[in-house]
Short mmCIF file of C-alpha atoms in Angstrom, two decimals:
data_model
loop_
_atom_site.label_atom_id
_atom_site.label_comp_id
_atom_site.label_asym_id
_atom_site.label_seq_id
_atom_site.Cartn_x
_atom_site.Cartn_y
_atom_site.Cartn_z
CA MET G 1 -22.64 75.54 -96.22
CA THR G 2 -19.91 76.87 -94.22
CA ARG G 3 -20.63 76.83 -90.15
CA THR G 4 -19.66 80.01 -88.82
CA PRO G 5 -17.79 79.86 -85.85
CA SER G 6 -19.48 81.30 -82.90
CA ARG G 7 -17.74 84.26 -80.79
CA ASP G 8 -17.20 84.62 -77.14
CA PRO G 9 -19.48 86.64 -75.09
CA ASP G 10 -16.97 89.47 -75.29
CA GLY G 11 -17.01 89.53 -79.01
CA ASP G 12 -13.36 89.71 -79.57
CA ALA G 13 -12.40 86.23 -80.75
CA PRO G 14 -14.47 83.36 -81.58
CA ALA G 15 -15.29 80.50 -78.92
CA PRO G 16 -13.85 77.40 -79.53
CA ASP G 17 -16.47 74.58 -80.25
CA ALA G 18 -17.76 72.88 -77.11
CA PRO G 19 -16.88 68.97 -77.09
CA ALA G 20 -20.07 66.75 -77.92
CA PRO G 21 -21.39 65.38 -74.41
CA ASP G 22 -20.86 61.82 -75.07
CA ALA G 23 -17.56 62.34 -76.20
CA PRO G 24 -14.79 59.32 -74.58
CA ALA G 25 -12.26 60.67 -72.33
CA ALA G 26 -8.74 60.04 -73.94
CA PRO G 27 -7.18 56.73 -73.07
CA ASP G 28 -4.15 56.87 -70.24
CA ALA G 29 -1.10 56.27 -72.37
CA ARG G 30 1.14 55.27 -69.04
CA PRO G 31 2.00 51.41 -68.89
CA ARG G 32 -0.06 49.14 -66.61
CA ALA G 33 1.14 46.88 -63.74
CA ALA G 34 0.94 42.94 -64.38
CA PRO G 35 -1.10 41.06 -61.92
CA PRO G 36 0.39 39.28 -59.20
CA HIS G 37 0.97 35.45 -59.72
CA PRO G 38 0.04 33.08 -57.21
CA PRO G 39 2.78 32.09 -54.87
CA ALA G 40 4.33 28.66 -55.70
CA PRO G 41 3.47 25.72 -53.50
CA SER G 42 5.97 24.69 -51.28
CA ARG G 43 7.53 21.18 -51.56
CA THR G 44 5.89 19.54 -48.81
CA ALA G 45 2.33 20.98 -50.08
CA ARG G 46 3.46 19.82 -53.94
CA ALA G 47 4.16 16.08 -52.11
CA LEU G 48 0.91 16.20 -50.43
CA GLY G 49 -0.77 16.68 -53.58
CA THR G 50 0.45 13.68 -55.00
CA ILE G 51 -0.69 9.78 -54.05
CA PRO G 52 3.07 8.93 -53.33
CA GLY G 53 3.11 11.92 -51.00
CA ARG G 54 -0.06 11.17 -49.42
CA LEU G 55 0.80 7.52 -48.80
CA ARG G 56 4.16 8.30 -47.35
CA ALA G 57 1.95 10.90 -44.66
CA GLN G 58 0.12 8.58 -43.58
CA LEU G 59 2.99 5.91 -42.93
CA ALA G 60 4.71 8.50 -41.44
CA LEU G 61 1.95 9.23 -39.01
CA VAL G 62 1.17 5.49 -38.34
CA LEU G 63 4.70 4.96 -37.26
CA LEU G 64 4.96 7.96 -35.01
CA ALA G 65 2.16 6.35 -33.23
CA GLN G 66 3.66 3.33 -33.04
CA ALA G 67 6.32 4.90 -31.51
CA GLY G 68 4.10 6.61 -28.75
CA LEU G 69 2.63 3.04 -27.98
CA LEU G 70 5.85 1.95 -27.42
CA ALA G 71 6.97 4.35 -25.10
CA VAL G 72 3.85 4.37 -22.58
CA LEU G 73 3.89 0.78 -22.63
CA ALA G 74 7.51 0.94 -21.62
CA LEU G 75 6.78 3.62 -18.89
CA ALA G 76 3.55 1.65 -17.75
CA PHE G 77 5.07 -1.64 -17.32
CA ASP G 78 8.33 0.08 -15.45
CA ASP G 79 5.50 1.64 -13.09
CA ALA G 80 3.89 -1.78 -12.82
CA ARG G 81 7.18 -3.38 -11.42
CA ASP G 82 8.08 -0.66 -9.26
CA ALA G 83 4.98 -1.35 -7.54
CA VAL G 84 5.37 -4.73 -7.20
CA ARG G 85 8.99 -4.29 -6.06
CA MET G 86 7.67 -1.42 -3.68
CA ILE G 87 5.11 -3.60 -2.11
CA GLY G 88 6.05 -7.19 -2.67
CA HIS G 89 10.00 -7.06 -2.19
CA GLU G 90 11.15 -4.10 -0.28
CA GLU G 91 9.37 -1.89 1.52
CA GLY G 92 6.29 -3.63 2.04
CA PRO G 93 7.96 -6.70 3.90
CA GLN G 94 10.50 -4.33 5.42
CA VAL G 95 7.70 -2.96 7.10
CA VAL G 96 6.19 -5.99 8.64
CA ALA G 97 9.50 -6.88 9.93
CA THR G 98 9.27 -3.35 11.75
CA GLY G 99 6.17 -4.43 13.25
CA THR G 100 8.19 -7.34 15.02
CA LEU G 101 10.12 -4.33 16.73
CA TYR G 102 6.86 -3.50 18.82
CA PHE G 103 6.25 -7.04 19.59
CA ALA G 104 9.70 -8.09 20.54
CA LEU G 105 10.08 -5.61 22.89
CA SER G 106 6.66 -6.31 24.39
CA ASP G 107 7.39 -9.45 25.06
CA MET G 108 10.63 -8.72 26.26
CA ASP G 109 9.18 -6.98 29.26
CA ALA G 110 6.35 -9.72 29.54
CA GLN G 111 9.04 -12.48 30.08
CA VAL G 112 10.87 -10.38 32.75
CA SER G 113 7.42 -10.02 34.33
CA ASN G 114 7.17 -13.71 34.64
CA VAL G 115 10.83 -14.35 36.10
CA LEU G 116 10.21 -11.77 38.74
CA LEU G 117 6.52 -13.27 39.79
CA ILE G 118 7.71 -16.91 40.10
CA GLY G 119 10.69 -15.85 42.12
CA ALA G 120 12.38 -18.48 43.71
CA GLU G 121 10.20 -21.44 42.13
CA HIS G 122 12.04 -21.39 38.89
CA ASP G 123 9.93 -24.41 37.56
CA LEU G 124 6.70 -22.40 37.80
CA GLY G 125 4.87 -21.63 34.35
CA VAL G 126 7.14 -22.23 31.73
CA GLY G 127 10.52 -21.76 33.96
CA ARG G 128 12.66 -19.05 34.76
CA ALA G 129 15.47 -20.40 32.12
CA GLU G 130 12.69 -20.88 29.27
CA SER G 131 11.75 -17.23 30.13
CA LEU G 132 15.00 -15.43 29.86
CA ARG G 133 15.75 -17.61 26.91
CA ILE G 134 12.93 -16.03 25.17
CA TYR G 135 13.86 -12.69 26.19
CA GLU G 136 17.42 -13.60 24.65
CA ARG G 137 15.38 -14.39 21.24
CA ARG G 138 13.17 -11.34 21.50
CA ARG G 139 15.87 -8.82 22.15
CA ALA G 140 17.78 -10.57 18.94
CA GLU G 141 14.50 -9.75 17.00
CA ALA G 142 14.23 -6.31 17.93
CA ASP G 143 18.00 -5.67 17.21
CA ALA G 144 17.27 -7.07 13.32
CA ALA G 145 13.52 -5.08 13.44
CA ALA G 146 15.55 -2.08 14.25
CA VAL G 147 17.91 -2.33 11.20
CA GLN G 148 15.06 -2.98 9.06
CA ALA G 149 13.60 0.30 10.31
CA ALA G 150 17.04 1.93 10.08
CA GLN G 151 17.19 0.78 6.15
CA LEU G 152 13.44 2.23 5.40
CA ALA G 153 14.33 5.42 6.90
CA GLY G 154 16.92 6.45 4.35
CA GLY G 155 17.29 9.96 4.25
CA ASP G 156 14.45 10.64 7.17
CA PRO G 157 16.30 12.43 9.58
CA ALA G 158 13.49 12.36 12.23
CA LEU G 159 12.69 8.74 11.58
CA ARG G 160 16.36 7.73 12.00
CA ARG G 161 16.49 9.80 15.06
CA THR G 162 13.40 7.58 16.64
CA VAL G 163 15.10 4.27 15.62
CA GLN G 164 18.31 5.54 17.66
CA ASP G 165 16.33 6.68 20.39
CA VAL G 166 14.56 3.30 20.65
CA LEU G 167 18.02 1.67 20.61
CA ASP G 168 19.38 3.74 23.47
CA GLY G 169 16.38 3.72 25.21
CA LEU G 170 16.27 -0.45 25.22
CA GLY G 171 20.20 -0.15 26.34
CA ARG G 172 19.09 1.67 29.52
CA TYR G 173 16.21 -0.54 30.03
CA GLU G 174 18.52 -3.67 29.89
CA ARG G 175 20.44 -2.40 32.35
CA LEU G 176 17.73 -1.74 34.71
CA VAL G 177 16.24 -5.43 34.32
CA GLY G 178 19.38 -6.75 35.06
CA ARG G 179 19.48 -5.17 38.46
CA ALA G 180 15.68 -5.97 38.91
CA LEU G 181 16.70 -9.85 38.19
CA GLN G 182 19.55 -9.61 40.27
CA LEU G 183 17.92 -8.12 43.39
CA SER G 184 15.14 -11.08 42.93
CA GLU G 185 17.92 -13.88 42.66
CA GLN G 186 19.51 -12.62 46.03
CA ALA G 187 16.57 -12.13 47.81
CA GLY G 188 14.74 -15.72 46.83
CA HIS G 189 11.60 -14.42 47.67
CA PRO G 190 8.16 -17.03 47.05
CA PRO G 191 5.84 -16.46 43.84
CA GLY G 192 4.11 -13.31 43.77
CA GLU G 193 6.28 -11.63 47.16
CA LEU G 194 8.54 -9.23 45.81
CA PRO G 195 10.41 -6.97 48.08
CA PRO G 196 10.17 -3.51 47.73
CA ASP G 197 13.61 -2.48 46.25
CA VAL G 198 12.93 -5.32 43.48
CA ILE G 199 9.47 -3.76 42.63
CA ASP G 200 10.95 -0.55 42.59
CA ALA G 201 13.52 -1.56 40.23
CA TYR G 202 11.69 -3.39 37.93
CA ARG G 203 9.17 -0.31 38.28
CA GLN G 204 11.93 1.74 36.64
CA ALA G 205 12.47 -0.82 33.95
CA THR G 206 8.72 -1.23 32.95
CA ASP G 207 8.02 2.61 32.96
CA LEU G 208 10.95 3.11 30.65
CA MET G 209 9.36 0.53 28.53
CA LYS G 210 5.72 1.56 28.21
CA LEU G 211 6.27 4.98 28.56
CA GLU G 212 9.24 5.70 26.28
CA ILE G 213 10.45 2.91 24.05
CA LEU G 214 7.05 1.03 22.83
CA PRO G 215 5.35 4.34 22.03
CA LYS G 216 8.49 4.98 19.75
CA ALA G 217 8.68 1.92 18.30
CA TYR G 218 4.78 1.83 17.69
CA ASN G 219 5.62 5.25 15.76
CA ILE G 220 8.31 3.79 13.66
CA THR G 221 5.53 0.99 12.28
CA LEU G 222 2.96 3.71 11.90
CA ASP G 223 5.15 5.80 9.92
CA SER G 224 6.80 3.38 7.94
CA GLY G 225 3.28 1.81 7.06
CA GLU G 226 2.20 5.16 5.98
CA ARG G 227 5.08 5.80 3.59
CA VAL G 228 4.12 2.39 1.95
CA ARG G 229 0.40 3.38 1.42
CA HIS G 230 1.65 6.70 0.01
CA SER G 231 3.91 4.99 -2.51
CA TYR G 232 1.28 2.31 -2.86
CA GLU G 233 -1.30 4.71 -4.02
CA THR G 234 1.13 6.77 -6.24
CA GLU G 235 2.74 3.66 -7.94
CA ARG G 236 -1.13 2.10 -8.34
CA SER G 237 -2.41 5.63 -9.73
CA ALA G 238 0.57 5.46 -12.16
CA VAL G 239 -0.37 2.01 -13.57
CA LEU G 240 -4.11 2.75 -14.02
CA SER G 241 -2.81 6.30 -15.74
CA GLY G 242 -0.47 4.27 -18.39
CA ARG G 243 -3.28 2.08 -18.79
CA ALA G 244 -5.45 4.88 -20.12
CA TRP G 245 -2.60 6.42 -22.13
CA LEU G 246 -2.10 2.98 -23.69
CA LEU G 247 -5.88 2.50 -24.46
CA LEU G 248 -5.67 6.27 -26.12
CA LEU G 249 -2.53 5.45 -28.19
CA GLY G 250 -3.97 2.16 -29.27
CA ALA G 251 -6.98 3.72 -30.70
CA VAL G 252 -5.14 6.21 -32.28
CA SER G 253 -2.78 3.72 -33.81
CA LEU G 254 -5.98 1.42 -34.81
CA ALA G 255 -7.77 4.73 -36.53
CA LEU G 256 -4.67 5.69 -38.66
CA LEU G 257 -3.96 2.09 -39.79
CA LEU G 258 -7.26 1.59 -40.70
CA VAL G 259 -7.70 5.62 -42.48
CA LEU G 260 -4.55 3.86 -44.68
CA GLN G 261 -6.41 0.70 -45.45
CA VAL G 262 -9.40 2.74 -46.83
CA TYR G 263 -7.24 5.32 -48.73
CA LEU G 264 -5.03 2.15 -50.49
CA ALA G 265 -8.65 0.29 -50.99
CA ARG G 266 -10.09 3.40 -52.69
CA THR G 267 -7.05 4.49 -54.69
CA PHE G 268 -5.71 1.35 -55.77
CA ARG G 269 -9.19 -0.78 -56.08
CA ARG G 270 -7.71 -3.32 -53.88
CA LEU G 271 -10.23 -4.34 -50.98
CA LEU G 272 -7.24 -5.30 -48.49
CA ASN G 273 -3.98 -5.29 -47.91
CA PRO G 274 -2.47 -8.29 -46.14
CA ALA G 275 0.19 -6.61 -44.23
CA LEU G 276 -1.96 -3.73 -42.94
CA VAL G 277 -4.45 -6.04 -41.89
CA LEU G 278 -1.79 -7.83 -39.94
CA ALA G 279 -0.60 -4.73 -38.28
CA THR G 280 -4.00 -3.60 -37.33
CA LEU G 281 -4.43 -7.03 -35.81
CA GLY G 282 -1.38 -6.83 -34.00
CA THR G 283 -2.02 -3.39 -32.73
CA VAL G 284 -5.46 -4.46 -31.56
CA ALA G 285 -3.69 -7.79 -29.75
CA LEU G 286 -0.75 -5.42 -28.27
CA THR G 287 -3.01 -2.78 -26.81
CA ALA G 288 -5.75 -5.30 -25.30
CA VAL G 289 -3.25 -7.38 -23.62
CA GLY G 290 -1.24 -4.74 -22.50
CA ALA G 291 -4.28 -3.02 -21.12
CA ALA G 292 -5.38 -6.47 -19.82
CA LEU G 293 -2.21 -7.03 -17.91
CA LEU G 294 -2.08 -3.43 -16.46
CA THR G 295 -5.44 -4.04 -14.98
CA ALA G 296 -4.55 -7.37 -13.66
CA ASN G 297 -1.56 -5.91 -11.78
CA ALA G 298 -3.61 -3.13 -10.26
CA GLY G 299 -5.62 -5.76 -8.98
CA HIS G 300 -2.92 -8.03 -7.36
CA ILE G 301 -1.11 -5.26 -5.90
CA GLU G 302 -4.28 -3.98 -4.44
CA ARG G 303 -5.00 -7.27 -3.08
CA ALA G 304 -1.49 -7.82 -1.81
CA LYS G 305 -2.04 -4.59 0.37
CA GLU G 306 -5.43 -4.95 1.40
CA ASP G 307 -5.99 -8.33 1.92
CA GLY G 308 -1.93 -9.22 3.06
CA PHE G 309 0.23 -6.06 4.15
CA ASP G 310 -2.54 -4.14 5.72
CA SER G 311 -4.11 -7.55 7.45
CA ILE G 312 -0.76 -8.49 8.44
CA LEU G 313 0.72 -5.37 9.86
CA ALA G 314 -2.90 -5.15 12.10
CA LEU G 315 -2.34 -8.58 13.12
CA SER G 316 1.13 -7.90 14.15
CA ARG G 317 -0.23 -5.12 16.45
CA ALA G 318 -2.79 -7.01 17.64
CA ARG G 319 -0.31 -9.59 18.73
CA ALA G 320 2.09 -7.32 20.37
CA VAL G 321 -0.57 -5.36 22.34
CA SER G 322 -2.22 -8.87 23.64
CA HIS G 323 1.31 -10.01 24.69
CA ASN G 324 1.57 -6.69 26.46
CA ALA G 325 -1.60 -7.01 28.05
CA PHE G 326 -0.71 -10.40 29.37
CA ALA G 327 1.81 -9.35 30.75
CA ASP G 328 -0.10 -6.59 32.75
CA GLU G 329 -1.60 -9.88 34.35
CA SER G 330 1.51 -10.75 35.97
CA ARG G 331 2.54 -7.07 36.86
CA TYR G 332 -1.03 -7.07 38.53
CA LEU G 333 0.12 -9.87 40.58
CA LEU G 334 3.53 -8.97 41.24
CA ASP G 335 3.17 -5.15 42.34
CA PRO G 336 -0.13 -4.84 44.14
CA GLY G 337 0.63 -1.29 44.99
CA ARG G 338 -0.02 -0.61 41.34
CA ALA G 339 -3.07 -3.23 40.86
CA ASP G 340 -5.53 -0.27 39.97
CA THR G 341 -3.17 0.97 37.23
CA TYR G 342 -2.54 -2.79 35.44
CA ASP G 343 -6.16 -3.08 35.75
CA GLN G 344 -6.80 0.39 33.54
CA VAL G 345 -4.24 -0.62 31.27
CA TYR G 346 -5.16 -4.33 30.85
CA LEU G 347 -8.63 -2.96 29.63
CA ASP G 348 -7.16 -0.40 27.36
CA LYS G 349 -5.51 -3.22 25.75
CA SER G 350 -8.06 -5.44 25.47
CA LEU G 351 -10.38 -2.54 24.27
CA SER G 352 -7.90 -2.33 21.52
CA VAL G 353 -8.01 -6.08 20.04
CA VAL G 354 -11.70 -6.58 20.61
CA TYR G 355 -14.01 -3.47 21.89
CA PRO G 356 -17.67 -5.00 22.26
CA ASP G 357 -20.99 -2.69 22.54
CA MET G 358 -20.91 -2.17 26.16
CA GLY G 359 -24.43 -1.40 26.08
CA GLY G 360 -24.60 2.01 28.46
CA ARG G 361 -23.14 -0.04 31.04
CA PRO G 362 -19.71 1.43 32.90
CA LEU G 363 -16.36 0.81 31.08
CA ASN G 364 -14.74 -1.71 33.68
CA LEU G 365 -13.05 -5.12 33.42
CA GLU G 366 -16.20 -6.78 34.61
CA ASN G 367 -18.85 -5.25 32.35
CA TYR G 368 -16.17 -5.73 29.47
CA HIS G 369 -16.10 -9.82 30.09
CA ALA G 370 -19.62 -9.68 30.18
CA ALA G 371 -19.98 -7.67 27.00
CA LEU G 372 -17.56 -9.75 25.05
CA GLU G 373 -19.11 -12.87 25.94
CA ASP G 374 -22.43 -11.21 24.50
CA ALA G 375 -20.73 -9.76 21.34
CA LEU G 376 -18.81 -13.02 20.34
CA ALA G 377 -22.13 -14.95 20.90
CA SER G 378 -23.89 -12.93 18.63
CA TYR G 379 -21.30 -12.68 16.04
CA GLU G 380 -21.98 -14.40 12.61
CA PRO G 381 -19.04 -14.66 10.38
CA GLY G 382 -19.36 -13.01 7.08
CA ALA G 383 -21.74 -10.50 8.22
CA GLY G 384 -19.66 -7.64 6.70
CA ARG G 385 -20.11 -4.22 8.39
CA ASP G 386 -22.72 -5.61 11.00
CA VAL G 387 -19.79 -6.84 13.27
CA PRO G 388 -20.78 -6.26 17.00
CA PHE G 389 -17.41 -5.26 17.98
CA LEU G 390 -14.51 -3.16 17.03
CA GLY G 391 -10.69 -3.21 17.69
CA PHE G 392 -8.04 -5.07 15.80
CA LEU G 393 -10.19 -8.19 15.34
CA GLY G 394 -13.41 -6.34 14.75
CA ASP G 395 -11.54 -4.72 11.47
CA GLU G 396 -10.47 -8.16 10.75
CA ALA G 397 -13.83 -9.21 10.96
CA ARG G 398 -15.12 -6.67 8.60
CA THR G 399 -12.94 -7.51 5.82
CA ASP G 400 -12.57 -11.50 6.43
CA GLY G 401 -13.51 -13.74 3.15
CA ARG G 402 -14.63 -17.17 3.47
CA GLY G 403 -12.97 -20.30 3.98
CA ARG G 404 -9.44 -20.37 5.53
CA GLU G 405 -9.79 -16.91 6.47
CA ASP G 406 -13.12 -17.16 8.11
CA ALA G 407 -12.24 -20.26 10.12
CA ALA G 408 -8.70 -18.75 11.35
CA LEU G 409 -10.47 -15.90 12.90
CA ARG G 410 -13.28 -17.96 14.38
CA ARG G 411 -10.31 -19.83 16.02
CA ALA G 412 -8.73 -16.51 17.37
CA LEU G 413 -11.91 -15.28 18.55
CA ALA G 414 -12.79 -18.41 20.54
CA ALA G 415 -9.26 -18.40 22.01
CA TYR G 416 -9.58 -14.63 22.85
CA LEU G 417 -12.78 -15.54 24.91
CA GLU G 418 -10.93 -18.23 26.66
CA VAL G 419 -8.31 -15.79 27.71
CA GLN G 420 -10.29 -13.50 28.93
CA ARG G 421 -12.45 -15.60 31.20
CA ALA G 422 -9.18 -17.10 32.53
CA ASP G 423 -8.41 -13.37 33.15
CA ALA G 424 -11.68 -12.97 34.88
CA GLU G 425 -11.04 -15.81 37.29
CA ILE G 426 -7.56 -14.51 38.09
CA ARG G 427 -8.75 -11.22 39.37
CA ARG G 428 -11.75 -13.09 41.19
CA ARG G 429 -9.31 -15.21 43.03
CA ALA G 430 -6.90 -12.30 43.84
CA ALA G 431 -9.81 -10.16 44.75
CA ASP G 432 -10.83 -13.32 47.27
CA ASP G 433 -7.04 -12.39 48.78
CA ASP G 434 -6.07 -16.07 47.21
CA ARG G 435 -2.90 -14.78 45.51
CA ALA G 436 -1.75 -18.12 45.41
CA ALA G 437 -4.25 -19.55 43.70
CA ALA G 438 -4.27 -16.73 41.14
CA ILE G 439 -0.47 -17.08 40.66
CA ASP G 440 -1.17 -20.63 39.82
CA LEU G 441 -3.84 -20.19 37.67
CA ARG G 442 -1.69 -17.74 35.61
CA MET G 443 1.08 -19.55 35.33
CA ASP G 444 -0.74 -22.98 34.75
CA ARG G 445 0.91 -24.17 31.30
CA SER G 446 -1.83 -27.49 31.16
CA ALA G 447 -4.91 -25.74 31.58
CA GLY G 448 -4.62 -22.32 33.05
CA ALA G 449 -3.87 -18.94 31.70
CA LEU G 450 -0.43 -19.86 30.09
CA HIS G 451 -1.93 -22.51 27.97
CA ASP G 452 -4.99 -19.99 26.86
CA PHE G 453 -2.75 -17.60 25.79
CA ALA G 454 -0.49 -19.91 24.24
CA ALA G 455 -3.91 -21.31 22.19
CA TYR G 456 -4.83 -17.46 21.61
CA ASP G 457 -1.49 -16.88 19.89
CA ALA G 458 -0.99 -19.74 17.68
CA ALA G 459 -4.82 -18.73 16.42
CA LEU G 460 -3.51 -15.38 15.72
CA ASN G 461 -0.68 -16.64 13.87
CA GLU G 462 -2.45 -18.77 11.82
CA LEU G 463 -4.64 -15.89 10.31
CA ALA G 464 -1.70 -13.87 10.08
CA GLY G 465 -0.12 -17.14 8.26
CA VAL G 466 -3.68 -16.77 5.88
CA HIS G 467 -2.92 -13.52 4.88
CA GLN G 468 0.62 -14.03 3.96
CA ASP G 469 -0.31 -16.49 1.91
CA ALA G 470 -2.86 -14.27 -0.06
CA PHE G 471 0.06 -11.65 0.20
CA ASP G 472 2.70 -13.87 -1.48
CA GLY G 473 -0.01 -15.23 -3.90
CA ALA G 474 -0.94 -11.90 -4.96
CA ILE G 475 2.58 -10.85 -5.52
CA GLU G 476 3.78 -14.35 -7.35
CA ALA G 477 0.67 -13.38 -9.73
CA ALA G 478 1.73 -9.81 -10.22
CA ASP G 479 5.58 -11.08 -10.88
CA GLY G 480 4.30 -13.50 -13.50
CA GLY G 481 2.04 -11.22 -15.45
CA LEU G 482 4.96 -9.07 -15.89
CA ARG G 483 7.32 -11.20 -16.89
CA GLY G 484 9.14 -11.30 -20.55
CA TRP G 485 7.11 -7.72 -20.72
CA THR G 486 10.22 -6.04 -21.03
CA ALA G 487 11.26 -7.26 -24.54
CA VAL G 488 7.58 -8.12 -25.79
CA PRO G 489 6.53 -4.18 -26.22
CA ALA G 490 9.37 -3.53 -28.47
CA VAL G 491 9.49 -6.78 -30.47
CA ALA G 492 5.38 -6.39 -31.30
CA VAL G 493 5.83 -2.67 -32.10
CA ALA G 494 8.88 -3.21 -34.42
CA ALA G 495 6.59 -6.11 -36.01
CA VAL G 496 3.49 -3.61 -36.60
CA ALA G 497 5.88 -0.89 -38.14
CA LEU G 498 7.77 -3.49 -40.55
CA LEU G 499 4.29 -4.86 -41.75
CA ALA G 500 3.04 -1.15 -42.11
CA VAL G 501 5.85 -0.49 -44.33
CA ALA G 502 5.73 -3.91 -46.02
CA GLY G 503 2.05 -2.67 -46.98
CA VAL G 504 2.59 0.48 -48.33
CA ARG G 505 6.04 0.12 -50.20
CA PRO G 506 4.74 -2.11 -53.37
CA ARG G 507 2.07 0.85 -53.96
CA LEU G 508 4.80 3.19 -53.81
CA ALA G 509 7.20 1.34 -56.05
CA GLU G 510 4.12 1.92 -58.62
CA PHE G 511 5.35 5.35 -58.92
CA ARG G 512 9.09 5.08 -59.87
#
């Protein structure tokens, strides 16, 4: 049966057949784009994807770490050598030498006061000729110390100007002293009885020394010492920082060698690679020995500075101040018009050497002598921070060790006490208007003040010598620890690198 087509609603023409609801859509005739190809791996990626490539990469990291280790070793040991050179061979000894400047200048004025005090009695005390000879020797020492100070000043204009001011002032001082000595010789006065013109001439000279020259000389030593302390802190910090970097790079190198060893063991079924084992042991040894030497070096320079340099400089100042104070005894006797002033400056200088607990008593020489007796009677060596007095010798007592240092310090304190006992007796006699007896005690070389002060000065020198030995020993140990370490790091690192290459090369050869 033939199906009749339906008409459209208007009835004019048959409507086309409607498509079946589920009829598929006609395919798109346009060509489709091919899916993108993944990018080709880089040459490096292809290399790292192979066993030889991974071996070469790990070997390169090991060699790079060894190069870093060598660089750190070289820099750290250079810093260590700089620290030893600075504190032990150049700036440190030069600063100690500048301490001689203050002492030499102080003793020059002390010798002049002795010459003027004895007057026409040329054989009293050590004698006029000997005092003048010591004066000339101190003058030469001051010149040499000024040269050292000028070298230390370098490009520091302020320090160089201070050194020049000291030398200029010293020239003026010598002219004033020459005039005072000439007037004294012409007057031919008895001991302790100086004419007014001699006193006036000496006052000009000693005021110039005490108020202008000595303060500047003291500042030279302080400034130079501060420069050394700053350099010491910088250099020691650099050494310790180098040690930290050495340990870090050593640990990285060790880790890389162990990773390479494990990779070879897993890949090639070999438990140990002898060459890499030796390279690993070499890295451990180089790092450990290098770190130990740097630690020891830091300890040596610390001991050289604190047990040597600092103590030597402090004792040099104590000796200079003591000589200046001892000269104030002579000034007290030769210039009665300034006796009260010289009393006070003697007390001030004595306090800077040993400052005992005054226990609430007024601060004067009589009470100082009594407090000093009590403090030294109660002092026990090795008391640490519980030392019952301050000052240069108080600081020394707080830091002193046992053995030679302790014995030398006790002798210095005992001798200082005798100096102060003699001073108290000199002032008692002068207060009783027995100036001749006071001068005799002051200038007595056999059992008087000169004898006691000579013993004290020798004890201070002995104590300084103990610290000088400690300084020299520390510097010698530091030098010995660094000896040969210019070449050792390069040789050791080269050996480790060759062993690493030797351990990997046979495995790489299996893939050719």
